[in-house]
Short mmCIF file of C-alpha atoms in Angstrom, two decimals:
data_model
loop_
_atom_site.label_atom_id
_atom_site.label_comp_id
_atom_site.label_asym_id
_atom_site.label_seq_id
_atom_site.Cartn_x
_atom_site.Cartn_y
_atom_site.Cartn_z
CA UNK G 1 129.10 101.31 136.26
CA UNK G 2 128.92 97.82 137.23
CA UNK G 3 126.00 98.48 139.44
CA UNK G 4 124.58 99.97 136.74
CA UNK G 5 125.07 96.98 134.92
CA UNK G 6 123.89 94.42 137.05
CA UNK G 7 120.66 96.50 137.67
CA UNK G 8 119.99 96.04 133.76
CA UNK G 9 120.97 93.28 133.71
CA UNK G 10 118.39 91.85 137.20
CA UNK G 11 115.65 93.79 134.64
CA UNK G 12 116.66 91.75 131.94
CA UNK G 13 116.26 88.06 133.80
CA UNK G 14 113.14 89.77 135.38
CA UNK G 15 111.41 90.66 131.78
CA UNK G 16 113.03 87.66 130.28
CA UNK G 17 111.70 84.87 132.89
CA UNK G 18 108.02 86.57 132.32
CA UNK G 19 108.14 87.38 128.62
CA UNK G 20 106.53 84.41 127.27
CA UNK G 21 103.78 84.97 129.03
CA UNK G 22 103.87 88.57 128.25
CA UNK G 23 103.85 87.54 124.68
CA UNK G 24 101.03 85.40 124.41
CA UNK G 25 99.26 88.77 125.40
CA UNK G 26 100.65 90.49 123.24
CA UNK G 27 99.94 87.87 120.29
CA UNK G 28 96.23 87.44 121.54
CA UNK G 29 95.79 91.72 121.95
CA UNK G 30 97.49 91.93 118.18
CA UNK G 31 95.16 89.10 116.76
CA UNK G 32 91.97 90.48 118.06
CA UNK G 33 93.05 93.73 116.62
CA UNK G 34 93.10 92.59 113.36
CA UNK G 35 90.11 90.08 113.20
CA UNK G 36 88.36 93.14 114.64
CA UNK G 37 88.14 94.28 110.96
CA UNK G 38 85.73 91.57 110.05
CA UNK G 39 83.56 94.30 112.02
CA UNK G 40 85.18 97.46 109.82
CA UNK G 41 87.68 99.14 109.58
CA UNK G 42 88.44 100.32 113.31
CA UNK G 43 91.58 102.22 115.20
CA UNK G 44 92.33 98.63 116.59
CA UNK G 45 93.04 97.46 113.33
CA UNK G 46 94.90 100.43 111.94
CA UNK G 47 97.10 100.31 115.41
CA UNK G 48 98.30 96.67 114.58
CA UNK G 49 98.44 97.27 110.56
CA UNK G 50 100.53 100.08 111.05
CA UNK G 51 102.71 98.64 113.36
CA UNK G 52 103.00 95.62 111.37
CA UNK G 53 104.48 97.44 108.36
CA UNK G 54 106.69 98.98 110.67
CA UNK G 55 108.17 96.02 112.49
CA UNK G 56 108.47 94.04 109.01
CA UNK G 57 110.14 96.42 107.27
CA UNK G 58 112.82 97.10 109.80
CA UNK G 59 112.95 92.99 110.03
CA UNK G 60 113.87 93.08 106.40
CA UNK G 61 116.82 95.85 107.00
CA UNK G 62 117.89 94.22 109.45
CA UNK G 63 117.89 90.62 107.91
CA UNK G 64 119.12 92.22 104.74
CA UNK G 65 122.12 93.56 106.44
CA UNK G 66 122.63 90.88 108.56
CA UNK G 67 122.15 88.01 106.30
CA UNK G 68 123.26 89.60 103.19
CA UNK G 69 125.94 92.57 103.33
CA UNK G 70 128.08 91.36 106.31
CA UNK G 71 128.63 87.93 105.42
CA UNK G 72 129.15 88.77 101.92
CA UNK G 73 130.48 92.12 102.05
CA UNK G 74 131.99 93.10 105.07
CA UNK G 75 133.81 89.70 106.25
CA UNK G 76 135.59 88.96 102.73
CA UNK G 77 136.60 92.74 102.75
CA UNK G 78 137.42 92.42 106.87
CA UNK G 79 139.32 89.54 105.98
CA UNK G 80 141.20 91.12 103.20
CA UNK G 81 142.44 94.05 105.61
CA UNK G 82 143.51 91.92 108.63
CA UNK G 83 144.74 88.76 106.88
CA UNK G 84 146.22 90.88 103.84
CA UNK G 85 143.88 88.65 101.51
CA UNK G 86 143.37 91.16 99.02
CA UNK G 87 141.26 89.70 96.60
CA UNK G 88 138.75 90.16 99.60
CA UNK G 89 139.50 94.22 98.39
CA UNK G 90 137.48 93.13 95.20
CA UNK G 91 134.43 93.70 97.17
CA UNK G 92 134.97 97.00 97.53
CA UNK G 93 133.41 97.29 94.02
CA UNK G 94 129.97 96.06 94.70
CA UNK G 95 129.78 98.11 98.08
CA UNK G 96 130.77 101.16 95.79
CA UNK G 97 128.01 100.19 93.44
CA UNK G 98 125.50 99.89 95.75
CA UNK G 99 125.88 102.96 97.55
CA UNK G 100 124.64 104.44 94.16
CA UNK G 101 121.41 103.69 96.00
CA UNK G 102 122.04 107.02 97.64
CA UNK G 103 122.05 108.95 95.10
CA UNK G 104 118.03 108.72 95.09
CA UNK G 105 118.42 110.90 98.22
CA UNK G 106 120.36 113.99 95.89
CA UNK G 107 118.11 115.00 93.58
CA UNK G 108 120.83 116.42 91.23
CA UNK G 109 122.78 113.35 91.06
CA UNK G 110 119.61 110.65 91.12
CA UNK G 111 120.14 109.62 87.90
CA UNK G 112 123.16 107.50 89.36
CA UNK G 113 120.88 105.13 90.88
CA UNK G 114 120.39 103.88 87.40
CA UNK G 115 123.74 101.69 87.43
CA UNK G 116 123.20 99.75 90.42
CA UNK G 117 119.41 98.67 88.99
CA UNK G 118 120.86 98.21 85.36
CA UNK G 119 123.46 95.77 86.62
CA UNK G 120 120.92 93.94 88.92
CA UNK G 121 118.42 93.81 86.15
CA UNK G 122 121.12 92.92 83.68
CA UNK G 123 122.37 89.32 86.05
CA UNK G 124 119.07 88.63 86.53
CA UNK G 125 117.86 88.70 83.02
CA UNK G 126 121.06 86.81 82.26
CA UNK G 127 120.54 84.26 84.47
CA UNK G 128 116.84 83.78 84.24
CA UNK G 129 117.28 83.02 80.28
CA UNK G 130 119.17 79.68 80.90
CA UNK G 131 117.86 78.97 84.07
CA UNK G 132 113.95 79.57 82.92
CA UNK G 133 114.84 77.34 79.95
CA UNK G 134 116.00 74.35 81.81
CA UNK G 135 113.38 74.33 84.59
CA UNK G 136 109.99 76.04 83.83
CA UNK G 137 111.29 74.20 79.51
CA UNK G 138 112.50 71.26 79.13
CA UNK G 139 112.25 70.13 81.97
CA UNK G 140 108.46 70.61 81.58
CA UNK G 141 108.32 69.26 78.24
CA UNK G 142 110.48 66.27 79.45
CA UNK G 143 107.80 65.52 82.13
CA UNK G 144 104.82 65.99 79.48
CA UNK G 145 106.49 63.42 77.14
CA UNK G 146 108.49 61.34 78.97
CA UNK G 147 105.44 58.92 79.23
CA UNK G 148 104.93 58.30 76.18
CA UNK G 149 108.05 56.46 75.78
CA UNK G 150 106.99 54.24 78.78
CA UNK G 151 103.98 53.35 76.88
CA UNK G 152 106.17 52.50 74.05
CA UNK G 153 107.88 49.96 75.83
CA UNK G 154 104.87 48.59 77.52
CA UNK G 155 105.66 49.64 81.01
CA UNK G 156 102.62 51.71 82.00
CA UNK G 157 98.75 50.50 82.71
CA UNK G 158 95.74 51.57 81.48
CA UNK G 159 95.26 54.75 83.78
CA UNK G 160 99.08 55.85 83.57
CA UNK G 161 98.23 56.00 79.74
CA UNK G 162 94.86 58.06 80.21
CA UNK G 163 96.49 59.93 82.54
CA UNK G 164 99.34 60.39 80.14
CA UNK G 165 97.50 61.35 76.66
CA UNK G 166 95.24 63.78 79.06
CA UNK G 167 98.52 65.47 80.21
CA UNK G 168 99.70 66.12 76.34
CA UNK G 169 95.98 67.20 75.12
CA UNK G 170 96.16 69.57 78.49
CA UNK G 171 99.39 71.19 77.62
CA UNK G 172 98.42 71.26 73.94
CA UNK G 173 95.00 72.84 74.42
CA UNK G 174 96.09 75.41 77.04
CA UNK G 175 98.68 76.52 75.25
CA UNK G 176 96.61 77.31 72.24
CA UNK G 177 94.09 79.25 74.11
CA UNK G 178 97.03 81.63 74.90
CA UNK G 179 97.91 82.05 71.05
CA UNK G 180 97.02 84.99 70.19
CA UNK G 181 98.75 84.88 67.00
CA UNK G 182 95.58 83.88 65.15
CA UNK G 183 91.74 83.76 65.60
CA UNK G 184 90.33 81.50 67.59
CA UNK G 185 87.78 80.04 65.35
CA UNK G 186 86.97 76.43 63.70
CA UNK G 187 89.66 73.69 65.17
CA UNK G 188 91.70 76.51 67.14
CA UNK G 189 88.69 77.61 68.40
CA UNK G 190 87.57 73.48 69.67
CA UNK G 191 90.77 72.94 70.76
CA UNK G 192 91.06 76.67 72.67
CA UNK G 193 87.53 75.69 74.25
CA UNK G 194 88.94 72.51 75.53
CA UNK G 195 92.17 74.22 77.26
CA UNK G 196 89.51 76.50 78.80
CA UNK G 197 87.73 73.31 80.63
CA UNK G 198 91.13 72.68 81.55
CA UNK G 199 92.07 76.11 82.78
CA UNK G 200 88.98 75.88 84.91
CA UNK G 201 89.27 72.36 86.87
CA UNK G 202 93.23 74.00 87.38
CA UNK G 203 92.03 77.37 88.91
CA UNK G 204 89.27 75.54 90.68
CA UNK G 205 91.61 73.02 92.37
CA UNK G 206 94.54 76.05 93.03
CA UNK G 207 91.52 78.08 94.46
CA UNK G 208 90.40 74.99 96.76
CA UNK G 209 94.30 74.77 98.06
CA UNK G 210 94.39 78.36 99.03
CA UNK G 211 91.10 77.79 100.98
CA UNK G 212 92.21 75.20 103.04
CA UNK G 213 95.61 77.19 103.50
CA UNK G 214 93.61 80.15 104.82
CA UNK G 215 91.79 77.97 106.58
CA UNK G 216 94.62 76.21 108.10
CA UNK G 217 95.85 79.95 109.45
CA UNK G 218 92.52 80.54 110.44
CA UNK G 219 92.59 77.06 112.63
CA UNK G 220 96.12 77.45 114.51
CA UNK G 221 94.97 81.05 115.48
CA UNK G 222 92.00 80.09 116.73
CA UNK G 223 93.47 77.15 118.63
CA UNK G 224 96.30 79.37 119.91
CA UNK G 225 93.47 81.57 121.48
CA UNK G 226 91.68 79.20 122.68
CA UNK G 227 94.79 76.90 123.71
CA UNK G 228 97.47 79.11 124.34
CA UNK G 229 95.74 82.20 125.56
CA UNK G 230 92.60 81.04 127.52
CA UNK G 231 93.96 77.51 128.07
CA UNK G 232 89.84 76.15 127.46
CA UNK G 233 91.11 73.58 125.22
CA UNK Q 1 126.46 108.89 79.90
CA UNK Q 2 123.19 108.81 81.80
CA UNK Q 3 121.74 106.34 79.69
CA UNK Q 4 123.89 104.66 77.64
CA UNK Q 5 126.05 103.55 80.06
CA UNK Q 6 123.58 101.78 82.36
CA UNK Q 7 122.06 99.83 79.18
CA UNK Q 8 125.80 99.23 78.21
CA UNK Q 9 125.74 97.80 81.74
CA UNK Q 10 123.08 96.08 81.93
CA UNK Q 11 123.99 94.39 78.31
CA UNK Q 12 127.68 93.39 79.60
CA UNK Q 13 126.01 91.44 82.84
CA UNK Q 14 123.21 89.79 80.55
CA UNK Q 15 125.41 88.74 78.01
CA UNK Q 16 128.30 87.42 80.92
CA UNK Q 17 125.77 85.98 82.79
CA UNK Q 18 123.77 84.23 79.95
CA UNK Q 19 126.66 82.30 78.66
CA UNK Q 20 128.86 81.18 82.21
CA UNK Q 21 125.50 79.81 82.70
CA UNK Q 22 126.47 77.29 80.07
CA UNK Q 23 129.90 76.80 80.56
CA UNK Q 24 131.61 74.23 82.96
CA UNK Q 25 135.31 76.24 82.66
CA UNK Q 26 136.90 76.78 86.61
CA UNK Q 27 137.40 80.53 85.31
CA UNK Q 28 133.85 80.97 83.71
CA UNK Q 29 132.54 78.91 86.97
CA UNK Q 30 134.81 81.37 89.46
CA UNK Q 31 133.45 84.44 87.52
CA UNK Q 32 129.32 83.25 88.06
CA UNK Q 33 130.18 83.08 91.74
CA UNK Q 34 131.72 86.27 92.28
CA UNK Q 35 128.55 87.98 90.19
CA UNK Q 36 126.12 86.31 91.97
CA UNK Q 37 127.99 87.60 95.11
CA UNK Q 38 128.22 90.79 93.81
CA UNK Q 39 124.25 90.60 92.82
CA UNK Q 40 124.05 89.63 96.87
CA UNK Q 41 125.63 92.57 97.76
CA UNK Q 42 123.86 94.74 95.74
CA UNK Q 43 120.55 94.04 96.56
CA UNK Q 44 120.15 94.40 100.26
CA UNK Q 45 121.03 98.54 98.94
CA UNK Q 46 118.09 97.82 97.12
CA UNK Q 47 116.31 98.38 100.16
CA UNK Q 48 117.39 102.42 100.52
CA UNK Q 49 114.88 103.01 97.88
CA UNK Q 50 111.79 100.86 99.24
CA UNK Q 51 112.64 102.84 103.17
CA UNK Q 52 112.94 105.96 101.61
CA UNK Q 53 109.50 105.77 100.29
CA UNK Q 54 108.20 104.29 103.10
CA UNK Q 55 108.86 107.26 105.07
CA UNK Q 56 109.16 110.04 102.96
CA UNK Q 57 104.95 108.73 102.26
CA UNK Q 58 104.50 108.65 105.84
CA UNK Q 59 106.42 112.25 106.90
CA UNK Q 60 104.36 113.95 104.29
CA UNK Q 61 101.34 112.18 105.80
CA UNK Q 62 102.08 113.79 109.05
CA UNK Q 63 102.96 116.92 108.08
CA UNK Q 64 99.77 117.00 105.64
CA UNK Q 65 97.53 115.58 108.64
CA UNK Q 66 95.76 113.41 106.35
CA UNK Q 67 93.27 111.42 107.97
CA UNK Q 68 94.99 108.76 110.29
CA UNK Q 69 98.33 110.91 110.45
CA UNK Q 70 98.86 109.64 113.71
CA UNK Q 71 99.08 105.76 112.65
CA UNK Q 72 102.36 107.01 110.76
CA UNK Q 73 104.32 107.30 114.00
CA UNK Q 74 103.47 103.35 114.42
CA UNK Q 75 105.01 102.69 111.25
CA UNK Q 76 108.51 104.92 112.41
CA UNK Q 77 108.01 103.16 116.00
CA UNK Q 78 108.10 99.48 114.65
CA UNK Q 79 111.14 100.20 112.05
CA UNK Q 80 113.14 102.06 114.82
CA UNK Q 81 112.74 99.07 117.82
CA UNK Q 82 113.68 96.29 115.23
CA UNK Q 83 116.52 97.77 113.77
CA UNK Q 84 117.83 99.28 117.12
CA UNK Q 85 117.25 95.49 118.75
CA UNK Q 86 118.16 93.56 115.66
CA UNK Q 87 121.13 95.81 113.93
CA UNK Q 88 123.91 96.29 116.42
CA UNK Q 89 126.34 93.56 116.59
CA UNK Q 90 129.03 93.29 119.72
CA UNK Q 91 132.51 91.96 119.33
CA UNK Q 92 131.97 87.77 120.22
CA UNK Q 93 135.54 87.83 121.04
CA UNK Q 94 135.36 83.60 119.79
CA UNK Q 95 132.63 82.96 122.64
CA UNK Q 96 134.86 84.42 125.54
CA UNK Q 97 133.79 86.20 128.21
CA UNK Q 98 134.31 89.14 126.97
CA UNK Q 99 136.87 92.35 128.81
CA UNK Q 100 134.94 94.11 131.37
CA UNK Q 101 134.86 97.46 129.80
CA UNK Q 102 133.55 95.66 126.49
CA UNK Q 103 131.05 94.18 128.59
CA UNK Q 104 127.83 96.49 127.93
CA UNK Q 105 128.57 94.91 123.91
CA UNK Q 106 126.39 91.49 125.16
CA UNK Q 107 123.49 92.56 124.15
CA UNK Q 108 124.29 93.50 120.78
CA UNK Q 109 123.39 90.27 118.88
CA UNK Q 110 122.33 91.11 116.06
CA UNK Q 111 119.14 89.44 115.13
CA UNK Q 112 119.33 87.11 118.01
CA UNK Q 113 118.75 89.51 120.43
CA UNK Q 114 116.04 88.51 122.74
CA UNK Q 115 113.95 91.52 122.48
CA UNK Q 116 113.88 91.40 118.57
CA UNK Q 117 113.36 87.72 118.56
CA UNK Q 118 110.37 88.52 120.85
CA UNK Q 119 108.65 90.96 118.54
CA UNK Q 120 109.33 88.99 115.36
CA UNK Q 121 107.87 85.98 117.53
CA UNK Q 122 104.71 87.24 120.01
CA UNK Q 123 104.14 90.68 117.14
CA UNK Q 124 105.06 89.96 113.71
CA UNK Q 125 104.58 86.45 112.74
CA UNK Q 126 101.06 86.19 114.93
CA UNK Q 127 99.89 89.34 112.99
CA UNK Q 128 100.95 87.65 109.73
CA UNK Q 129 99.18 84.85 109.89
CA UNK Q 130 96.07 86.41 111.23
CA UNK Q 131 96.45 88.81 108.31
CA UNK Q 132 96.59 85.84 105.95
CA UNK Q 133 93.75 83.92 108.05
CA UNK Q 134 91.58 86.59 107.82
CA UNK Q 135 91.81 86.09 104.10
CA UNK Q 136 89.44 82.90 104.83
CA UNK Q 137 86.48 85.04 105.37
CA UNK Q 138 86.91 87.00 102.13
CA UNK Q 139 87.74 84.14 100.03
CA UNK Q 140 84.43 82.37 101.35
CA UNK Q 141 82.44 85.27 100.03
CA UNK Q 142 84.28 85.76 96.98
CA UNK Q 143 83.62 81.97 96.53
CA UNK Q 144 79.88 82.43 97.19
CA UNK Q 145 79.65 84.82 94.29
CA UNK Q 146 82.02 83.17 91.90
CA UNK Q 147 80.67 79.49 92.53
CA UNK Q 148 76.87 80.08 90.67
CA UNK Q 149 77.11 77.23 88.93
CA UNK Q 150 75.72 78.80 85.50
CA UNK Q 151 78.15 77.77 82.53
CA UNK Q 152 79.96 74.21 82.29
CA UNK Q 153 83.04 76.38 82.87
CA UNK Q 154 81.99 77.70 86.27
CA UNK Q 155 80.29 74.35 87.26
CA UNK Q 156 84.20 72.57 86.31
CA UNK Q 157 85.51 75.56 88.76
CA UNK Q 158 83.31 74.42 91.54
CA UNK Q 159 83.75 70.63 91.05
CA UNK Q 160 87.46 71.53 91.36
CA UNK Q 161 87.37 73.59 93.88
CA UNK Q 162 84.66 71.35 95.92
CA UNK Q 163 86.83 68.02 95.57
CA UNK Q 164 90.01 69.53 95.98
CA UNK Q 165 88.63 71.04 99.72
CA UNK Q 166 86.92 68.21 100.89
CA UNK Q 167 90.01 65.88 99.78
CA UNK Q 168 92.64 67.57 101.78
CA UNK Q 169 90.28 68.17 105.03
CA UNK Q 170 90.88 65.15 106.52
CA UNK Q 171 86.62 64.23 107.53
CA UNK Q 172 86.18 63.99 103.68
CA UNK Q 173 88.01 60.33 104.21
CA UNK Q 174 86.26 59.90 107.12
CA UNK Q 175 82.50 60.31 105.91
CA UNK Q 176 82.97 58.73 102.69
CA UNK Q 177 84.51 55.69 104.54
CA UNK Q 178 81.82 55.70 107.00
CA UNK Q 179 78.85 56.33 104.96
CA UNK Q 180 79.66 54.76 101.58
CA UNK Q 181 79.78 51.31 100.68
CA UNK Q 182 81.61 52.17 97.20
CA UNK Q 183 85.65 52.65 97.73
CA UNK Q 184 87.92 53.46 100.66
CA UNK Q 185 89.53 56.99 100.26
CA UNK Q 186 88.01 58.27 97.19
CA UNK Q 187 87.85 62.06 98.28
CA UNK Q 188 91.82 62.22 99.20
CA UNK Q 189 92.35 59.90 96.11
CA UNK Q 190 90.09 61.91 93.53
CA UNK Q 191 92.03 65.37 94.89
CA UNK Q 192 95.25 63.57 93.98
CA UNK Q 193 94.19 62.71 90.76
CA UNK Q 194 92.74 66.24 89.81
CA UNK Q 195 96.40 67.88 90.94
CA UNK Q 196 97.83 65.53 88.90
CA UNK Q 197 96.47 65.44 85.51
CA UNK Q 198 94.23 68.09 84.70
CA UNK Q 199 95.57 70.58 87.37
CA UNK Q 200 98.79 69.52 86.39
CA UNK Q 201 98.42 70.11 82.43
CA UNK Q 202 96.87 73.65 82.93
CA UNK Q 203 99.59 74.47 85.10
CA UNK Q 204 102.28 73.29 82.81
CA UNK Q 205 100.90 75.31 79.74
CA UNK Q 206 100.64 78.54 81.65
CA UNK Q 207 104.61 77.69 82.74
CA UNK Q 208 105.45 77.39 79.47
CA UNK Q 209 103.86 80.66 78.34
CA UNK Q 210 104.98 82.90 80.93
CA UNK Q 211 108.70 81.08 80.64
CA UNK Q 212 108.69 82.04 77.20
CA UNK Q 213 106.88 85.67 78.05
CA UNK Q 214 110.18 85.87 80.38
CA UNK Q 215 112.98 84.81 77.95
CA UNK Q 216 112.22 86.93 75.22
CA UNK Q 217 111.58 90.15 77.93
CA UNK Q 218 114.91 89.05 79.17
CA UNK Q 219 116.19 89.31 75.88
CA UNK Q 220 114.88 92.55 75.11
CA UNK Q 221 115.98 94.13 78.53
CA UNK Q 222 119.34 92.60 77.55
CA UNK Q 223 119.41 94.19 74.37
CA UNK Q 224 117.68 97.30 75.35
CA UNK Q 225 114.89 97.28 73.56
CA UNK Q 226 112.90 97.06 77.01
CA UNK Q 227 114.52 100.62 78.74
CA UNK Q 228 111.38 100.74 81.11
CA UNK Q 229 113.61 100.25 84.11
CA UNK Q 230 115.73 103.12 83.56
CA UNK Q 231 112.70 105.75 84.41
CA UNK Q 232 112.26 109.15 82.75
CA UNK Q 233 114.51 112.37 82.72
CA UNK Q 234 117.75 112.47 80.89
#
């Protein structure tokens, strides 16, 4: 047994001392696999894709379980048995509830998986109704208008205050393009036009940002194959 | 029973949720905390259903031999090594060594065991980002067919777009400083001032409308009016 153990554990140092070398392979075989596509669609790239959606989603169980059942199910409910802290018992409940999840696995009793999603759906359609309100709201309008009152007391300069008034007639105009409630003709129609213009410099400038994200990505993994990998930079 | 009782449920943690939400009470505050705990809990179950389609899709696949059956076994391999590495926890016994015959336990960690660290590191995050990367080549020929400056609305699109790029690549600074009298800055500067006003003002009227597309669907899911969620059958 304990030679046993100390020849696993000689394998681990062994594979451990040489694995980050090991893994910039492996990062540089998995990256070429999947730029390979740019080519077509090839086995290379299905090997990595496939393995990809493998390795994430068992991440995500594992994460899940890790990160979310056994620090808030198991170790209030652990607790509650050893220390005799029974509230911790109250946990039991939700645990209960989602094992309903199961039930998708029993075709004759499926129809129980319908109380675990109704309750999840039900606390997050409670709590997105004050919480959308505040944030994505008020706090939206606040920003919009807030301004204005700095103008009113003389506090802002001439391009605050164009900035300012463009902000309102931006709001104003976009959000009449998506009324639907009546036609968009005459001075809906002018005003619709305008939060069109305004649509358009938004998605342009959200479509330049995702460029020069992708392009970012695009950057460090070139640089880690050139730098990391074939060490010519 | 089938039914009723999940929109009864679903009505109950709406309604509970909606209005502790608003209320500073210690009881009303105790109550969203355990919920939201609960709602924690929950969820990661959540996860049965998304694995049991995952590979009920890809046994059928390899029963059916449908073309690239054999890729499915690479989807089974990659689930099985990161849960085996990452799931299994040992006792830590407080950080003590721990009794001999416990011993074999060390290399349960969890998710900090080395070998699942390693493929999340040197597998999964390089193949992410060169997923996402390769995203750049698409989006540049998307861009070439979308950018034809034709309308004012497309030509506003490209401006955008155009100023936005060359503002947040850091040469655009560079040339314009070098090569233009006019201005220090004016590419990162302009960028800036396109995010914040117009970009800004679009964005905030498209928050407002889909805020207020969510509140009243939250409303009708609490209420039932929206069932959707609940599937067919009885």
């Amino acid at each position: 047994m304990g030679t046993l153990t100390d020849l696993i554990t000689l394998l681990v140092d062994f594979v451990t001392s040489h694995a980050q070398i090991l893994g910039i392979w492996v990062a540089a075989f998995f990256t070429l696999c999947i730029y390979s596509f740019l080519y077509r669609d090839n086995p290379f790239y299905r090997f990595a894709e496939h393995l990809f959606v493998g390795l994430s989603v068992g991440f995500g169980i594992v994460i899940s379980i890790h990160q979310g059942l056994i620090p808030f199910a198991w170790d209030p409910f652990w607790e509650a048995v050893t220390k005799r802290e029974f509230m911790g018992l109250l946990k039991l409940i939700p645990i209960a509830i989602g094992l309903l999840f199961f039930a998708r696995l029993i075709p004759k009793y499926s129809w129980l998986i319908r109380y675990p999603i109704a309750i999840l759906i039900g606390i997050g359609a409670g709590r997105a109704i004050p919480n959308v309100m505040d944030a994505f709201i008020f706090r939206q309008v606040h920003g919009t208008l807030t301004p204005f009152g700095k103008i009113h007391a003389g506090e802002l300069g001439f391009f605050a205050i164009f900035g300012a008034i463009l902000m309102l007639v931006g709001v104003i105009c976009t959000l009449t393009y998506f009324f639907f409630s009546i036609e968009h003709r005459g001075v809906v129609g002018r005003i619709s036009k305008v939060g069109i213009i305004f649509l358009m410099v938004g998605f342009g400038s959200a479509f330049g940002n995702t460029v020069m994200g992708r392009v970012s990505l695009l950057i460090q993994r070139v640089d880690f194959l050139l730098s990391d990998w074939l060490r010519l930079i | 029973m089938r039914r009723q009782v999940p929109l009864i449920l679903c009505f109950l943690f709406g309604i509970v949720m909606m209005l502790v939400e608003f209320s500073p009470h210690p009881v009303s505050e105790g109550l969203r905390a355990e919920v939201i705990e609960w709602d924690l809990i929950i969820g990661p179950f959540a996860l049965v259903i998304g694995v049991v389609t995952l590979v009920h899709t890809h046994w059928i696949r390899i029963r059916r031999r449908v073309e690239h059956w054999q890729y499915s076994y690479l989807v089974f391999i990659g689930m099985i090594v990161m849960v085996a590495f990452g799931l299994p926890m040992g006792p830590k016994n407080g950080g003590n060594e721990l009794p001999k015959w416990l011993e074999w336990f060390k290399w349960f960690k969890g998710p900090e065991n080395e070998v699942f660290v390693w493929f999340f590191d040197n597998v999964q995050v390089p193949m992410e980002a060169t997923m996402f990367s390769l995203l750049a080549f698409f989006i540049a020929s998307a861009s070439y067919r979308a950018f034809r400056a034709r309308t004012l609305e497309a030509t506003l699109l490209l401006a955008a777009a155009v100023i936005v790029m060359i503002g947040n690549a850091p040469i655009g600074d560079v040339l314009w400083n070098e090569l233009s009298p006019v201005g220090e800055n004016i590419p990162s500067t302009a960028r800036q001032w396109i995010l914040d006003n117009p970009n800004l003002s679009s964005r905030r009227g498209i928050i407002l409308g889909v805020s207020l597309g969510v509140i009243s669907q939250s409303i009708r899911i609490i209420f039932g009016i929206e069932r959707s969620y609940l599937g067919g059958g009885d």
